Tab-separated table of C-alpha atoms and ligand atoms in Angstrom:
chain	number	residue	atom	x	y	z
A	98	MET	CA	0.000	0.000	0.000
A	99	LYS	CA	1.454	3.328	-1.066
A	100	GLY	CA	0.727	6.732	0.377
A	101	ASP	CA	0.436	7.882	3.941
A	102	GLY	CA	-3.247	7.098	4.213
A	103	ARG	CA	-4.147	10.769	4.408
A	104	LEU	CA	-4.059	11.888	0.811
A	105	GLY	CA	-7.209	11.870	-1.244
A	106	HIS	CA	-6.000	9.627	-4.018
A	107	ASP	CA	-5.086	6.682	-1.931
A	108	LEU	CA	-8.666	5.883	-1.216
A	109	ASP	CA	-8.662	2.927	-3.519
A	110	PRO	CA	-5.691	0.530	-3.735
A	111	GLY	CA	-6.489	0.075	-7.430
A	112	ASP	CA	-6.246	3.801	-8.100
A	113	ARG	CA	-2.840	4.654	-6.764
A	114	ALA	CA	-1.970	8.239	-5.960
A	115	PRO	CA	0.679	10.123	-7.912
A	116	GLN	CA	3.765	9.401	-5.806
A	117	ASP	CA	6.321	12.072	-5.207
A	118	ALA	CA	9.954	11.295	-5.686
A	119	CYS	CA	11.222	12.048	-2.210
A	120	GLY	CA	11.938	14.538	0.528
A	121	VAL	CA	15.463	15.731	1.300
A	122	PHE	CA	16.852	17.569	4.305
A	123	GLY	CA	20.329	18.715	5.344
A	124	VAL	CA	21.689	20.584	8.339
A	125	TRP	CA	25.052	22.080	9.284
A	126	ALA	CA	24.964	23.169	12.930
A	127	PRO	CA	27.852	22.404	15.296
A	128	GLY	CA	26.639	22.016	18.864
A	129	GLU	CA	23.106	21.091	17.828
A	130	ASP	CA	21.528	17.654	17.867
A	131	VAL	CA	21.687	17.376	14.082
A	132	SER	CA	20.203	13.867	13.849
A	133	LYS	CA	17.080	14.971	15.761
A	134	LEU	CA	16.754	18.107	13.642
A	135	THR	CA	16.961	15.886	10.568
A	136	TYR	CA	14.424	13.463	12.023
A	137	TYR	CA	11.911	16.266	12.514
A	138	GLY	CA	12.693	17.706	9.096
A	139	LEU	CA	11.959	14.338	7.504
A	140	TYR	CA	8.845	14.022	9.621
A	141	ALA	CA	7.553	17.222	7.990
A	142	LEU	CA	8.440	15.827	4.555
A	143	GLN	CA	6.907	12.399	5.074
A	144	HIS	CA	4.176	13.067	2.480
A	145	ARG	CA	6.926	13.128	-0.202
A	146	GLY	CA	7.983	9.514	0.331
A	147	GLN	CA	6.847	6.728	2.616
A	148	GLU	CA	8.808	3.682	1.495
A	149	SER	CA	12.095	4.205	3.323
A	150	ALA	CA	13.889	6.763	5.462
A	151	GLY	CA	17.525	7.416	6.297
A	152	ILE	CA	19.892	9.812	8.031
A	153	ALA	CA	23.659	10.285	7.564
A	154	VAL	CA	25.759	12.215	10.101
A	155	SER	CA	29.388	13.172	10.508
A	156	GLU	CA	31.395	14.571	13.410
A	157	GLY	CA	34.273	15.590	11.160
A	158	SER	CA	36.135	12.366	10.587
A	159	ARG	CA	33.660	9.689	9.455
A	160	ILE	CA	30.141	9.389	8.048
A	161	LEU	CA	27.574	7.169	9.773
A	162	ILE	CA	24.337	6.207	8.001
A	163	TYR	CA	21.204	4.552	9.338
A	164	LYS	CA	18.355	3.746	6.951
A	165	ASP	CA	15.543	1.264	6.659
A	166	MET	CA	12.233	0.570	4.960
A	167	GLY	CA	9.206	2.292	6.488
A	168	LEU	CA	8.011	5.652	7.720
A	169	VAL	CA	10.374	8.042	9.503
A	170	ALA	CA	8.748	7.297	12.869
A	171	GLN	CA	9.052	3.546	12.266
A	172	VAL	CA	12.706	3.644	11.203
A	173	PHE	CA	14.106	5.843	14.007
A	174	ASP	CA	13.767	5.876	17.763
A	175	GLU	CA	15.588	7.714	20.569
A	176	SER	CA	18.332	5.135	20.913
A	177	ILE	CA	19.135	5.051	17.184
A	178	LEU	CA	19.157	8.852	16.969
A	179	GLY	CA	21.367	8.919	20.080
A	180	THR	CA	24.063	7.011	18.193
A	181	LEU	CA	23.988	9.429	15.243
A	182	ARG	CA	26.175	12.259	16.517
A	183	GLY	CA	27.971	15.007	14.658
A	184	HIS	CA	27.840	18.582	13.440
A	185	LEU	CA	26.238	17.970	10.065
A	186	ALA	CA	23.602	15.585	8.751
A	187	ILE	CA	21.475	14.826	5.737
A	188	GLY	CA	18.221	12.885	5.573
A	189	HIS	CA	15.895	11.383	3.032
A	190	CYS	CA	12.444	9.858	2.799
A	191	ARG	CA	11.888	7.897	-0.343
A	192	TYR	CA	9.376	6.831	-2.878
A	193	SER	CA	11.003	4.884	-5.692
A	194	THR	CA	10.975	6.559	-9.092
A	195	THR	CA	14.025	4.770	-10.443
A	196	GLY	CA	14.650	1.328	-9.017
A	197	SER	CA	12.574	-1.005	-6.875
A	198	SER	CA	11.454	-0.381	-3.344
A	199	VAL	CA	14.122	-2.413	-1.545
A	200	TRP	CA	16.544	-1.672	1.310
A	201	GLU	CA	19.573	-1.435	-0.983
A	202	ASN	CA	17.947	1.466	-2.792
A	203	ALA	CA	17.101	3.429	0.368
A	204	GLN	CA	18.920	6.738	0.801
A	205	PRO	CA	21.196	8.474	1.710
A	206	THR	CA	23.561	6.542	-0.515
A	207	LEU	CA	27.227	6.269	0.459
A	208	SER	CA	30.321	6.113	-1.667
A	209	SER	CA	33.982	6.427	-0.790
A	210	SER	CA	37.237	7.171	-2.531
A	211	GLU	CA	40.766	7.964	-1.405
A	212	GLY	CA	39.447	11.483	-0.727
A	213	GLY	CA	36.977	10.190	1.896
A	214	GLY	CA	33.286	9.362	2.128
A	215	LEU	CA	30.303	10.983	0.419
A	216	ALA	CA	26.635	10.539	1.347
A	217	LEU	CA	23.887	11.821	-0.932
A	218	ALA	CA	20.092	12.292	-0.922
A	219	HIS	CA	18.122	13.010	-4.086
A	220	ASN	CA	14.646	14.275	-4.925
A	221	GLY	CA	13.728	13.972	-8.593
A	222	ASN	CA	14.446	11.604	-11.418
A	223	LEU	CA	17.272	11.602	-13.949
A	224	ILE	CA	16.507	10.920	-17.589
A	225	ASN	CA	20.011	9.992	-18.789
A	226	THR	CA	20.936	7.468	-16.083
A	227	ALA	CA	21.945	4.773	-18.556
A	228	GLU	CA	24.277	7.221	-20.305
A	229	LEU	CA	25.798	8.358	-16.995
A	230	MET	CA	26.259	4.734	-15.949
A	231	GLU	CA	28.580	4.252	-18.923
A	232	ARG	CA	31.034	6.689	-17.293
A	233	LEU	CA	31.563	4.311	-14.387
A	234	PRO	CA	33.824	1.255	-14.393
A	235	ALA	CA	31.920	-2.046	-14.786
A	236	GLY	CA	30.591	-3.304	-11.440
A	237	ALA	CA	31.165	0.083	-9.772
A	238	ILE	CA	27.727	0.152	-8.197
A	239	LYS	CA	25.452	-2.476	-6.702
A	240	ALA	CA	22.190	-0.578	-6.332
A	241	THR	CA	19.656	0.161	-9.039
A	242	THR	CA	18.923	3.848	-8.632
A	243	ASP	CA	19.924	6.960	-10.521
A	244	THR	CA	21.016	8.355	-7.149
A	245	GLU	CA	23.580	5.591	-6.684
A	246	VAL	CA	25.032	6.389	-10.102
A	247	LEU	CA	25.241	10.075	-9.211
A	248	THR	CA	26.896	9.335	-5.856
A	249	ALA	CA	29.508	7.101	-7.488
A	250	LEU	CA	30.234	9.718	-10.147
A	251	LEU	CA	30.630	12.477	-7.541
A	252	ALA	CA	32.935	10.346	-5.419
A	253	GLN	CA	34.925	9.057	-8.376
A	254	ASP	CA	37.574	11.776	-8.312
A	255	GLY	CA	38.743	12.117	-4.703
A	256	SER	CA	41.716	14.276	-5.651
A	257	ARG	CA	39.685	17.445	-6.249
A	258	PRO	CA	37.378	19.523	-4.029
A	259	VAL	CA	33.869	18.052	-4.089
A	260	GLU	CA	32.233	21.246	-5.358
A	261	GLU	CA	34.681	21.429	-8.251
A	262	ALA	CA	33.945	17.844	-9.332
A	263	ALA	CA	30.189	18.460	-8.912
A	264	ALA	CA	30.183	21.685	-10.947
A	265	GLU	CA	31.878	19.815	-13.790
A	266	LEU	CA	29.563	16.804	-13.574
A	267	PHE	CA	26.152	18.474	-13.194
A	268	PRO	CA	25.913	20.068	-16.659
A	269	GLU	CA	26.077	16.483	-18.005
A	270	VAL	CA	23.275	15.262	-15.714
A	271	LYS	CA	19.825	15.504	-17.329
A	272	GLY	CA	16.487	15.480	-15.557
A	273	ALA	CA	15.248	16.589	-12.167
A	274	TYR	CA	17.569	16.699	-9.183
A	275	SER	CA	17.296	18.565	-5.942
A	276	LEU	CA	20.266	17.217	-3.997
A	277	VAL	CA	21.760	17.430	-0.544
A	278	TRP	CA	25.026	15.656	0.089
A	279	MET	CA	27.947	15.721	2.486
A	280	ASN	CA	31.466	14.601	3.090
A	281	GLU	CA	32.946	14.364	6.591
A	282	THR	CA	33.088	18.141	7.099
A	283	THR	CA	30.867	19.948	4.623
A	284	LEU	CA	27.220	20.109	3.546
A	285	PHE	CA	26.401	20.611	-0.144
A	286	ALA	CA	23.154	21.289	-1.988
A	287	ALA	CA	22.291	21.695	-5.663
A	288	ARG	CA	19.282	22.049	-7.941
A	289	ASP	CA	18.995	21.159	-11.630
A	290	PRO	CA	19.016	24.068	-14.117
A	291	GLN	CA	15.229	23.762	-14.557
A	292	GLY	CA	14.587	23.714	-10.785
A	293	ILE	CA	11.847	21.153	-11.331
A	294	ARG	CA	11.665	20.027	-7.694
A	295	PRO	CA	11.757	22.605	-4.896
A	296	LEU	CA	14.754	23.161	-2.578
A	297	VAL	CA	15.123	25.910	0.011
A	298	LEU	CA	17.790	27.303	2.325
A	299	GLY	CA	17.019	28.192	5.942
A	300	ARG	CA	18.895	29.522	8.928
A	301	LEU	CA	18.724	28.262	12.495
A	302	PRO	CA	18.317	31.203	14.845
A	303	GLY	CA	20.521	31.606	17.910
A	304	THR	CA	22.225	28.308	17.288
A	305	ALA	CA	23.712	27.264	20.604
A	306	ASN	CA	27.412	26.587	21.014
A	307	VAL	CA	28.337	27.672	17.528
A	308	GLY	CA	30.291	30.669	18.789
A	309	GLN	CA	31.995	33.232	16.629
A	310	ASP	CA	34.202	33.036	13.600
A	311	ARG	CA	37.694	34.599	13.421
A	312	ALA	CA	36.215	37.940	12.346
A	313	GLY	CA	34.020	37.986	15.447
A	314	ASN	CA	30.756	37.365	13.556
A	315	GLU	CA	28.277	35.064	15.221
A	316	LYS	CA	28.286	31.679	13.515
A	317	THR	CA	25.005	30.139	12.652
A	318	GLY	CA	23.416	26.868	11.645
A	319	TRP	CA	22.063	26.212	8.172
A	320	VAL	CA	19.284	24.008	6.897
A	321	VAL	CA	18.422	22.841	3.371
A	322	ALA	CA	15.051	21.199	2.718
A	323	SER	CA	12.617	20.205	-0.008
A	324	GLU	CA	9.862	22.396	1.417
A	325	THR	CA	9.605	25.412	3.694
A	326	ALA	CA	7.341	23.381	6.009
A	327	ALA	CA	10.453	21.418	7.048
A	328	LEU	CA	12.226	24.666	7.985
A	329	ASP	CA	9.274	25.672	10.132
A	330	ILE	CA	9.264	22.420	12.098
A	331	VAL	CA	12.903	22.841	13.191
A	332	GLY	CA	12.522	26.566	13.900
A	333	ALA	CA	14.664	27.676	10.955
A	334	SER	CA	13.832	30.884	9.128
A	335	PHE	CA	13.463	30.875	5.359
A	336	VAL	CA	16.456	32.518	3.671
A	337	ARG	CA	15.774	31.860	-0.013
A	338	GLU	CA	15.160	29.216	-2.639
A	339	ILE	CA	18.240	27.533	-3.994
A	340	GLU	CA	18.316	28.757	-7.580
A	341	PRO	CA	18.022	26.436	-10.569
A	342	GLY	CA	21.584	25.580	-11.654
A	343	GLU	CA	23.081	26.632	-8.291
A	344	LEU	CA	25.370	24.676	-5.989
A	345	LEU	CA	25.839	25.611	-2.325
A	346	THR	CA	28.759	24.677	-0.092
A	347	ILE	CA	28.134	25.073	3.640
A	348	ASP	CA	30.798	24.807	6.344
A	349	GLU	CA	32.406	26.862	9.124
A	350	ARG	CA	33.161	29.585	6.577
A	351	GLY	CA	29.424	30.020	5.898
A	352	VAL	CA	27.432	29.502	2.688
A	353	ARG	CA	29.170	29.795	-0.684
A	354	SER	CA	27.261	29.778	-3.958
A	355	LEU	CA	28.432	28.599	-7.348
A	356	ARG	CA	26.494	28.551	-10.626
A	357	PHE	CA	27.127	25.471	-12.719
A	358	ALA	CA	24.497	26.213	-15.386
A	359	THR	CA	22.328	29.031	-16.682
A	360	PRO	CA	18.944	28.828	-14.960
A	361	GLU	CA	16.008	27.817	-17.169
A	362	PRO	CA	13.252	27.655	-14.530
A	363	LYS	CA	10.533	25.047	-15.102
A	364	GLY	CA	9.098	24.348	-11.662
A	365	CYS	CA	6.671	21.448	-11.380
A	366	LEU	CA	3.065	22.673	-11.613
A	367	PHE	CA	1.828	19.518	-9.929
A	368	GLU	CA	3.561	20.521	-6.680
A	369	TYR	CA	0.817	23.165	-6.363
A	370	VAL	CA	-1.984	20.775	-7.286
A	371	TYR	CA	-1.208	17.950	-4.926
A	372	LEU	CA	2.388	17.168	-4.020
A	373	ALA	CA	3.541	19.914	-1.673
A	374	ARG	CA	2.161	20.491	1.800
A	375	PRO	CA	-0.480	23.227	2.000
A	376	ASP	CA	1.676	25.147	4.494
A	377	THR	CA	4.641	25.240	2.106
A	378	THR	CA	5.608	28.274	0.017
A	379	ILE	CA	7.039	27.778	-3.481
A	380	ALA	CA	8.496	30.676	-5.472
A	381	GLY	CA	6.947	33.105	-3.010
A	382	ARG	CA	3.434	31.694	-3.384
A	383	GLY	CA	1.697	29.760	-0.573
A	384	VAL	CA	0.416	26.380	-1.722
A	385	GLN	CA	-2.838	26.600	0.263
A	386	ALA	CA	-3.623	30.065	-1.169
A	387	THR	CA	-3.023	28.739	-4.667
A	388	ARG	CA	-5.326	25.765	-4.127
A	389	VAL	CA	-8.146	27.955	-2.766
A	390	GLU	CA	-7.719	30.331	-5.719
A	391	VAL	CA	-7.916	27.387	-8.122
A	392	GLY	CA	-11.233	26.465	-6.497
A	393	ARG	CA	-12.544	29.973	-7.128
A	394	ALA	CA	-11.442	29.836	-10.755
A	395	LEU	CA	-13.042	26.392	-11.089
A	396	ALA	CA	-16.362	27.840	-9.903
A	397	ARG	CA	-16.085	30.625	-12.495
A	398	GLU	CA	-15.186	28.210	-15.294
A	399	HIS	CA	-17.665	25.455	-14.378
A	400	PRO	CA	-20.638	26.851	-12.430
A	401	VAL	CA	-23.556	24.616	-11.542
A	402	GLU	CA	-26.752	24.901	-9.507
A	403	ALA	CA	-26.316	22.842	-6.373
A	404	ASP	CA	-27.065	22.730	-2.625
A	405	LEU	CA	-23.702	21.788	-1.144
A	406	VAL	CA	-19.991	21.745	-2.032
A	407	ILE	CA	-18.044	18.901	-0.458
A	408	PRO	CA	-14.351	17.970	-0.825
A	409	THR	CA	-12.849	14.565	-1.347
A	410	PRO	CA	-10.922	14.536	1.908
A	411	GLU	CA	-8.297	15.753	2.309
A	412	SER	CA	-6.680	16.774	-0.950
A	413	GLY	CA	-9.838	18.377	-2.381
A	414	THR	CA	-10.465	20.585	0.662
A	415	PRO	CA	-8.794	23.926	-0.238
A	416	ALA	CA	-10.249	23.969	-3.769
A	417	ALA	CA	-13.695	23.059	-2.397
A	418	ILE	CA	-13.458	26.013	0.006
A	419	GLY	CA	-12.578	28.284	-2.936
A	420	TYR	CA	-15.403	26.850	-5.072
A	421	ALA	CA	-17.923	27.432	-2.276
A	422	GLU	CA	-16.670	30.996	-1.672
A	423	GLN	CA	-16.925	31.944	-5.320
A	424	SER	CA	-20.239	30.216	-6.059
A	425	GLY	CA	-22.042	31.108	-2.834
A	426	ILE	CA	-23.045	27.463	-2.426
A	427	PRO	CA	-22.597	26.298	1.192
A	428	TYR	CA	-19.492	24.225	1.981
A	429	GLY	CA	-19.854	21.058	4.025
A	430	GLN	CA	-18.169	17.835	5.035
A	431	GLY	CA	-20.043	15.020	3.330
A	432	LEU	CA	-17.393	12.327	3.552
A	433	VAL	CA	-15.488	11.243	6.642
A	434	LYS	CA	-12.091	9.696	6.216
A	435	ASN	CA	-10.429	6.983	8.218
A	436	SER	CA	-7.201	8.931	8.090
A	437	TYR	CA	-4.687	6.228	8.905
A	438	VAL	CA	-6.194	3.140	7.337
A	439	GLY	CA	-3.751	3.358	4.417
A	440	ARG	CA	-0.922	2.508	6.764
A	441	THR	CA	-2.398	-0.635	8.218
A	442	PHE	CA	-0.079	-3.601	7.992
A	443	ILE	CA	-2.883	-6.097	8.525
A	444	GLN	CA	-3.935	-7.627	5.224
A	445	PRO	CA	-7.694	-7.166	4.878
A	446	SER	CA	-9.757	-10.305	4.463
A	447	GLN	CA	-11.638	-10.842	1.209
A	448	THR	CA	-14.903	-9.674	2.801
A	449	ILE	CA	-13.277	-6.468	3.994
A	450	ARG	CA	-11.491	-5.952	0.685
A	451	GLN	CA	-14.831	-6.009	-1.122
A	452	LEU	CA	-15.810	-2.942	0.835
A	453	GLY	CA	-13.188	-1.135	-1.273
A	454	ILE	CA	-13.372	2.565	-0.720
A	455	ARG	CA	-15.766	2.153	2.233
A	456	LEU	CA	-12.754	1.067	4.230
A	457	LYS	CA	-11.361	4.571	3.875
A	458	LEU	CA	-14.342	6.864	3.389
A	459	ASN	CA	-17.771	6.951	4.929
A	460	PRO	CA	-20.581	9.215	3.687
A	461	LEU	CA	-22.484	11.398	6.161
A	462	ARG	CA	-25.972	10.393	5.083
A	463	GLU	CA	-27.772	13.145	7.014
A	464	VAL	CA	-25.661	15.788	5.220
A	465	ILE	CA	-25.979	14.281	1.748
A	466	GLU	CA	-29.529	12.945	1.535
A	467	GLY	CA	-31.762	14.831	-0.919
A	468	LYS	CA	-28.986	17.236	-1.932
A	469	ARG	CA	-27.497	18.273	-5.249
A	470	LEU	CA	-23.775	17.973	-4.561
A	471	VAL	CA	-20.610	19.472	-6.030
A	472	VAL	CA	-17.709	17.122	-5.173
A	473	VAL	CA	-14.256	18.696	-5.524
A	474	ASP	CA	-11.071	16.638	-5.940
A	475	ASP	CA	-7.549	17.654	-6.982
A	476	SER	CA	-6.985	15.320	-9.929
A	477	ILE	CA	-8.113	12.131	-11.637
A	478	VAL	CA	-5.584	9.394	-12.398
A	479	ARG	CA	-7.443	6.234	-13.397
A	480	GLY	CA	-10.881	7.342	-12.231
A	481	ASN	CA	-11.618	4.375	-9.970
A	482	THR	CA	-11.706	6.514	-6.824
A	483	GLN	CA	-14.044	9.141	-8.235
A	484	ARG	CA	-16.326	6.446	-9.727
A	485	ALA	CA	-16.628	4.776	-6.325
A	486	ILE	CA	-17.287	8.116	-4.613
A	487	VAL	CA	-20.059	9.071	-7.037
A	488	LYS	CA	-21.708	5.691	-6.486
A	489	MET	CA	-21.366	5.961	-2.716
A	490	LEU	CA	-22.872	9.461	-2.655
A	491	ARG	CA	-25.832	8.375	-4.772
A	492	GLU	CA	-26.417	5.389	-2.476
A	493	ALA	CA	-26.364	7.814	0.477
A	494	GLY	CA	-29.246	9.763	-1.101
A	495	ALA	CA	-27.608	12.516	-3.209
A	496	THR	CA	-30.007	13.606	-5.956
A	497	GLU	CA	-27.243	14.966	-8.234
A	498	VAL	CA	-23.453	14.589	-8.156
A	499	HIS	CA	-21.348	17.158	-10.026
A	500	VAL	CA	-17.610	16.433	-10.046
A	501	ARG	CA	-15.159	19.353	-10.194
A	502	ILE	CA	-11.406	18.804	-10.534
A	503	SER	CA	-8.821	21.418	-9.531
A	504	SER	CA	-6.294	20.369	-12.188
A	505	PRO	CA	-6.626	19.890	-15.947
A	506	PRO	CA	-6.868	16.294	-17.211
A	507	VAL	CA	-3.643	14.379	-16.404
A	508	ALA	CA	-2.981	12.793	-19.776
A	509	TRP	CA	0.824	12.338	-19.872
A	510	PRO	CA	3.281	10.527	-17.624
A	511	CYS	CA	5.953	12.367	-15.630
A	512	PHE	CA	9.635	11.599	-16.198
A	513	TYR	CA	10.918	14.053	-13.626
A	514	GLY	CA	10.167	12.309	-10.380
A	515	ILE	CA	6.432	11.706	-10.056
A	516	ASP	CA	5.259	8.181	-10.544
A	517	PHE	CA	1.922	8.518	-12.329
A	518	ALA	CA	0.306	5.691	-14.137
A	519	THR	CA	1.418	5.143	-17.737
A	520	ARG	CA	-0.383	7.041	-20.481
A	521	ALA	CA	-2.445	3.961	-21.249
A	522	GLU	CA	-3.576	3.763	-17.624
A	523	LEU	CA	-4.404	7.457	-17.297
A	524	ILE	CA	-8.117	7.816	-17.975
A	525	ALA	CA	-7.579	11.207	-19.679
A	526	GLY	CA	-4.907	9.629	-21.894
A	527	SER	CA	-7.612	8.052	-24.037
A	528	LEU	CA	-11.060	9.414	-23.084
A	529	SER	CA	-12.647	12.827	-23.649
A	530	VAL	CA	-14.074	14.790	-20.714
A	531	GLU	CA	-17.603	13.705	-21.662
A	532	GLU	CA	-16.501	10.066	-21.863
A	533	ILE	CA	-14.838	10.375	-18.450
A	534	ARG	CA	-18.021	11.894	-17.003
A	535	ALA	CA	-20.037	8.968	-18.317
A	536	SER	CA	-17.472	6.520	-16.967
A	537	LEU	CA	-17.648	8.107	-13.490
A	538	GLY	CA	-21.462	8.160	-13.553
A	539	ALA	CA	-21.480	11.886	-12.622
A	540	ASP	CA	-24.190	14.364	-13.655
A	541	SER	CA	-21.507	16.774	-14.824
A	542	LEU	CA	-17.720	16.979	-14.809
A	543	GLY	CA	-15.543	20.084	-14.979
A	544	TYR	CA	-11.758	20.386	-14.909
A	545	ILE	CA	-9.949	23.689	-14.321
A	546	SER	CA	-8.289	24.899	-17.512
A	547	LEU	CA	-4.485	24.835	-17.750
A	548	ASP	CA	-4.481	28.634	-18.003
A	549	GLY	CA	-6.751	28.926	-14.965
A	550	LEU	CA	-4.460	26.718	-12.879
A	551	THR	CA	-1.326	28.506	-14.077
A	552	GLN	CA	-2.773	31.940	-13.278
A	553	ALA	CA	-3.625	30.821	-9.741
A	554	THR	CA	0.061	30.059	-9.085
A	555	THR	CA	0.989	33.633	-10.167
A	556	ILE	CA	3.999	32.107	-11.966
A	557	PRO	CA	4.394	32.731	-15.720
A	558	ALA	CA	3.608	29.669	-17.826
A	559	ASP	CA	7.073	29.646	-19.402
A	560	ARG	CA	8.633	29.157	-15.957
A	561	LEU	CA	6.621	26.018	-15.212
A	562	CYS	CA	6.726	22.369	-16.244
A	563	ARG	CA	3.158	21.440	-17.235
A	564	ALA	CA	4.018	18.329	-19.217
A	565	CYS	CA	1.615	15.897	-17.521
A	566	PHE	CA	-1.189	18.192	-18.685
A	567	ASP	CA	-0.008	19.263	-22.141
A	568	GLY	CA	2.636	16.669	-23.112
A	569	ARG	CA	5.294	19.364	-23.705
A	570	TYR	CA	8.329	18.123	-21.823
A	571	PRO	CA	10.782	20.920	-20.960
A	572	ILE	CA	13.757	18.516	-20.912
A	573	PRO	CA	13.655	16.335	-24.035
A	574	ILE	CA	12.836	12.708	-23.327
A	575	ASP	CA	14.305	9.640	-24.993
A	576	GLN	CA	11.493	7.283	-24.051
A	577	ASP	CA	13.398	4.158	-25.111
A	578	ARG	CA	16.206	4.819	-22.662
A	579	ILE	CA	14.240	5.650	-19.553
A	580	GLY	CA	11.893	3.991	-17.182
A	581	LYS	CA	11.689	3.201	-13.511
A	582	TYR	CA	13.613	-0.066	-13.803
A	583	VAL	CA	16.180	1.164	-16.344
A	584	LEU	CA	19.183	-0.076	-14.403
A	585	GLU	CA	17.698	-3.423	-13.463
A	586	ALA	CA	16.947	-3.978	-17.163
A	587	GLN	CA	20.618	-3.570	-17.982
A	588	ARG	CA	21.699	-6.409	-15.729
B	3	LIG	S1	5.288	16.296	-15.784
B	3	LIG	FE1	3.772	17.061	-14.284
B	3	LIG	S2	4.334	16.098	-12.344
B	3	LIG	FE2	6.108	15.909	-13.717
B	3	LIG	S3	7.397	17.657	-13.274
B	3	LIG	FE3	6.075	18.247	-14.981
B	3	LIG	S4	4.270	19.198	-14.025
B	3	LIG	FE4	5.379	18.089	-12.429
């Protein structure tokens, strides 16, 4: 079972949610409990990957890594964190976009050379992994991920400073990569020239025991994270986004920036639709505010006469609030979610399995009965979830069910770190909106337009990746050479 059991899509095991690539976190803060800061940072990023979690630390002379399959809270406890001591750390929570979900592929990855050790955590997906693999000696890596290839390539030349080797390598690396990595003394971070996945820099206030540098300036602690929500949880203030094509080096001399490529920003539009936390800010725009605004635009684009607007909990909630505000139709909670059922490790019996979506959602009959409903969700992948919801609402007495979706039809797969279904499995890959409506059994169906969604982000269209909606991939794709199991296929 994928997902954290709280996101709207994972209501039906047969209609898997779009899975994000991962969450990454890094901290440089002498005198602080860096493993605990990393733990809490990963905790805030758990929605970005629930298959495995790991933390690497160093106290200046050697790197220690602990990682395992499972959620952050399942992998780590006080005693494990107590053994992970040092002044810098990186962490990772993973969903597999290249390579299977097995322990060997959990991150951070570790590689060593005569220059020392290197641990790396990656959010995104590379599209020229097979080509990069050819630069390594045969048998150089055991794992099956693009991240392992990148780690081995970065560690390959131990005779040069890490940032120098990285700045030379990165222009050859194609695809999405928001990276944090470390050697024994230094924290590094970098973002691909398109900046597809988010990555932010934060500062720890009043960091204890850090002292002053030789010039008498107060030293401080630094944090790098996939989302601003992870800065908030550790009490770090937001400094800025790491720029597309930028590499940061963080040590006792502070933060140094190096540009390894000209920025060509193409941030992922789907982060706003579904992937990022609502309390995160991307490119200066709050995700929750964007989602509510999309709901308003949806009401303008697809009005309907109805008695109640309800969300598919929880991912449809902000857009449903916006739809209700704009349309003047009352907002209500018509479906109650068993929030944590997606994480049960007890296999359901056949009888229970037949309940399908009822295991996760229960309609509030007294709210729904006799009403014309607008049901708002964030996106449709295969359509199984929405079909089951429409049926359930009708059985609970709804007289009409109008489905409104706060993203345009998802018709194309993502090669930059989100594991959608294939084009053949995506319902909008082959059916028209009217055919999808009929397939869901809804009275009407309305998707926000691509322009409407883009405007709600306040980011110009040419600075966004929108490929899963319009099929225009900002980094050219060689479909024959990529795929989740590309490295396993080569064996
Ligand atoms: S294809 Fe879609 S999910 Fe993938 S990076 Fe582009 S906008 Fe994001």
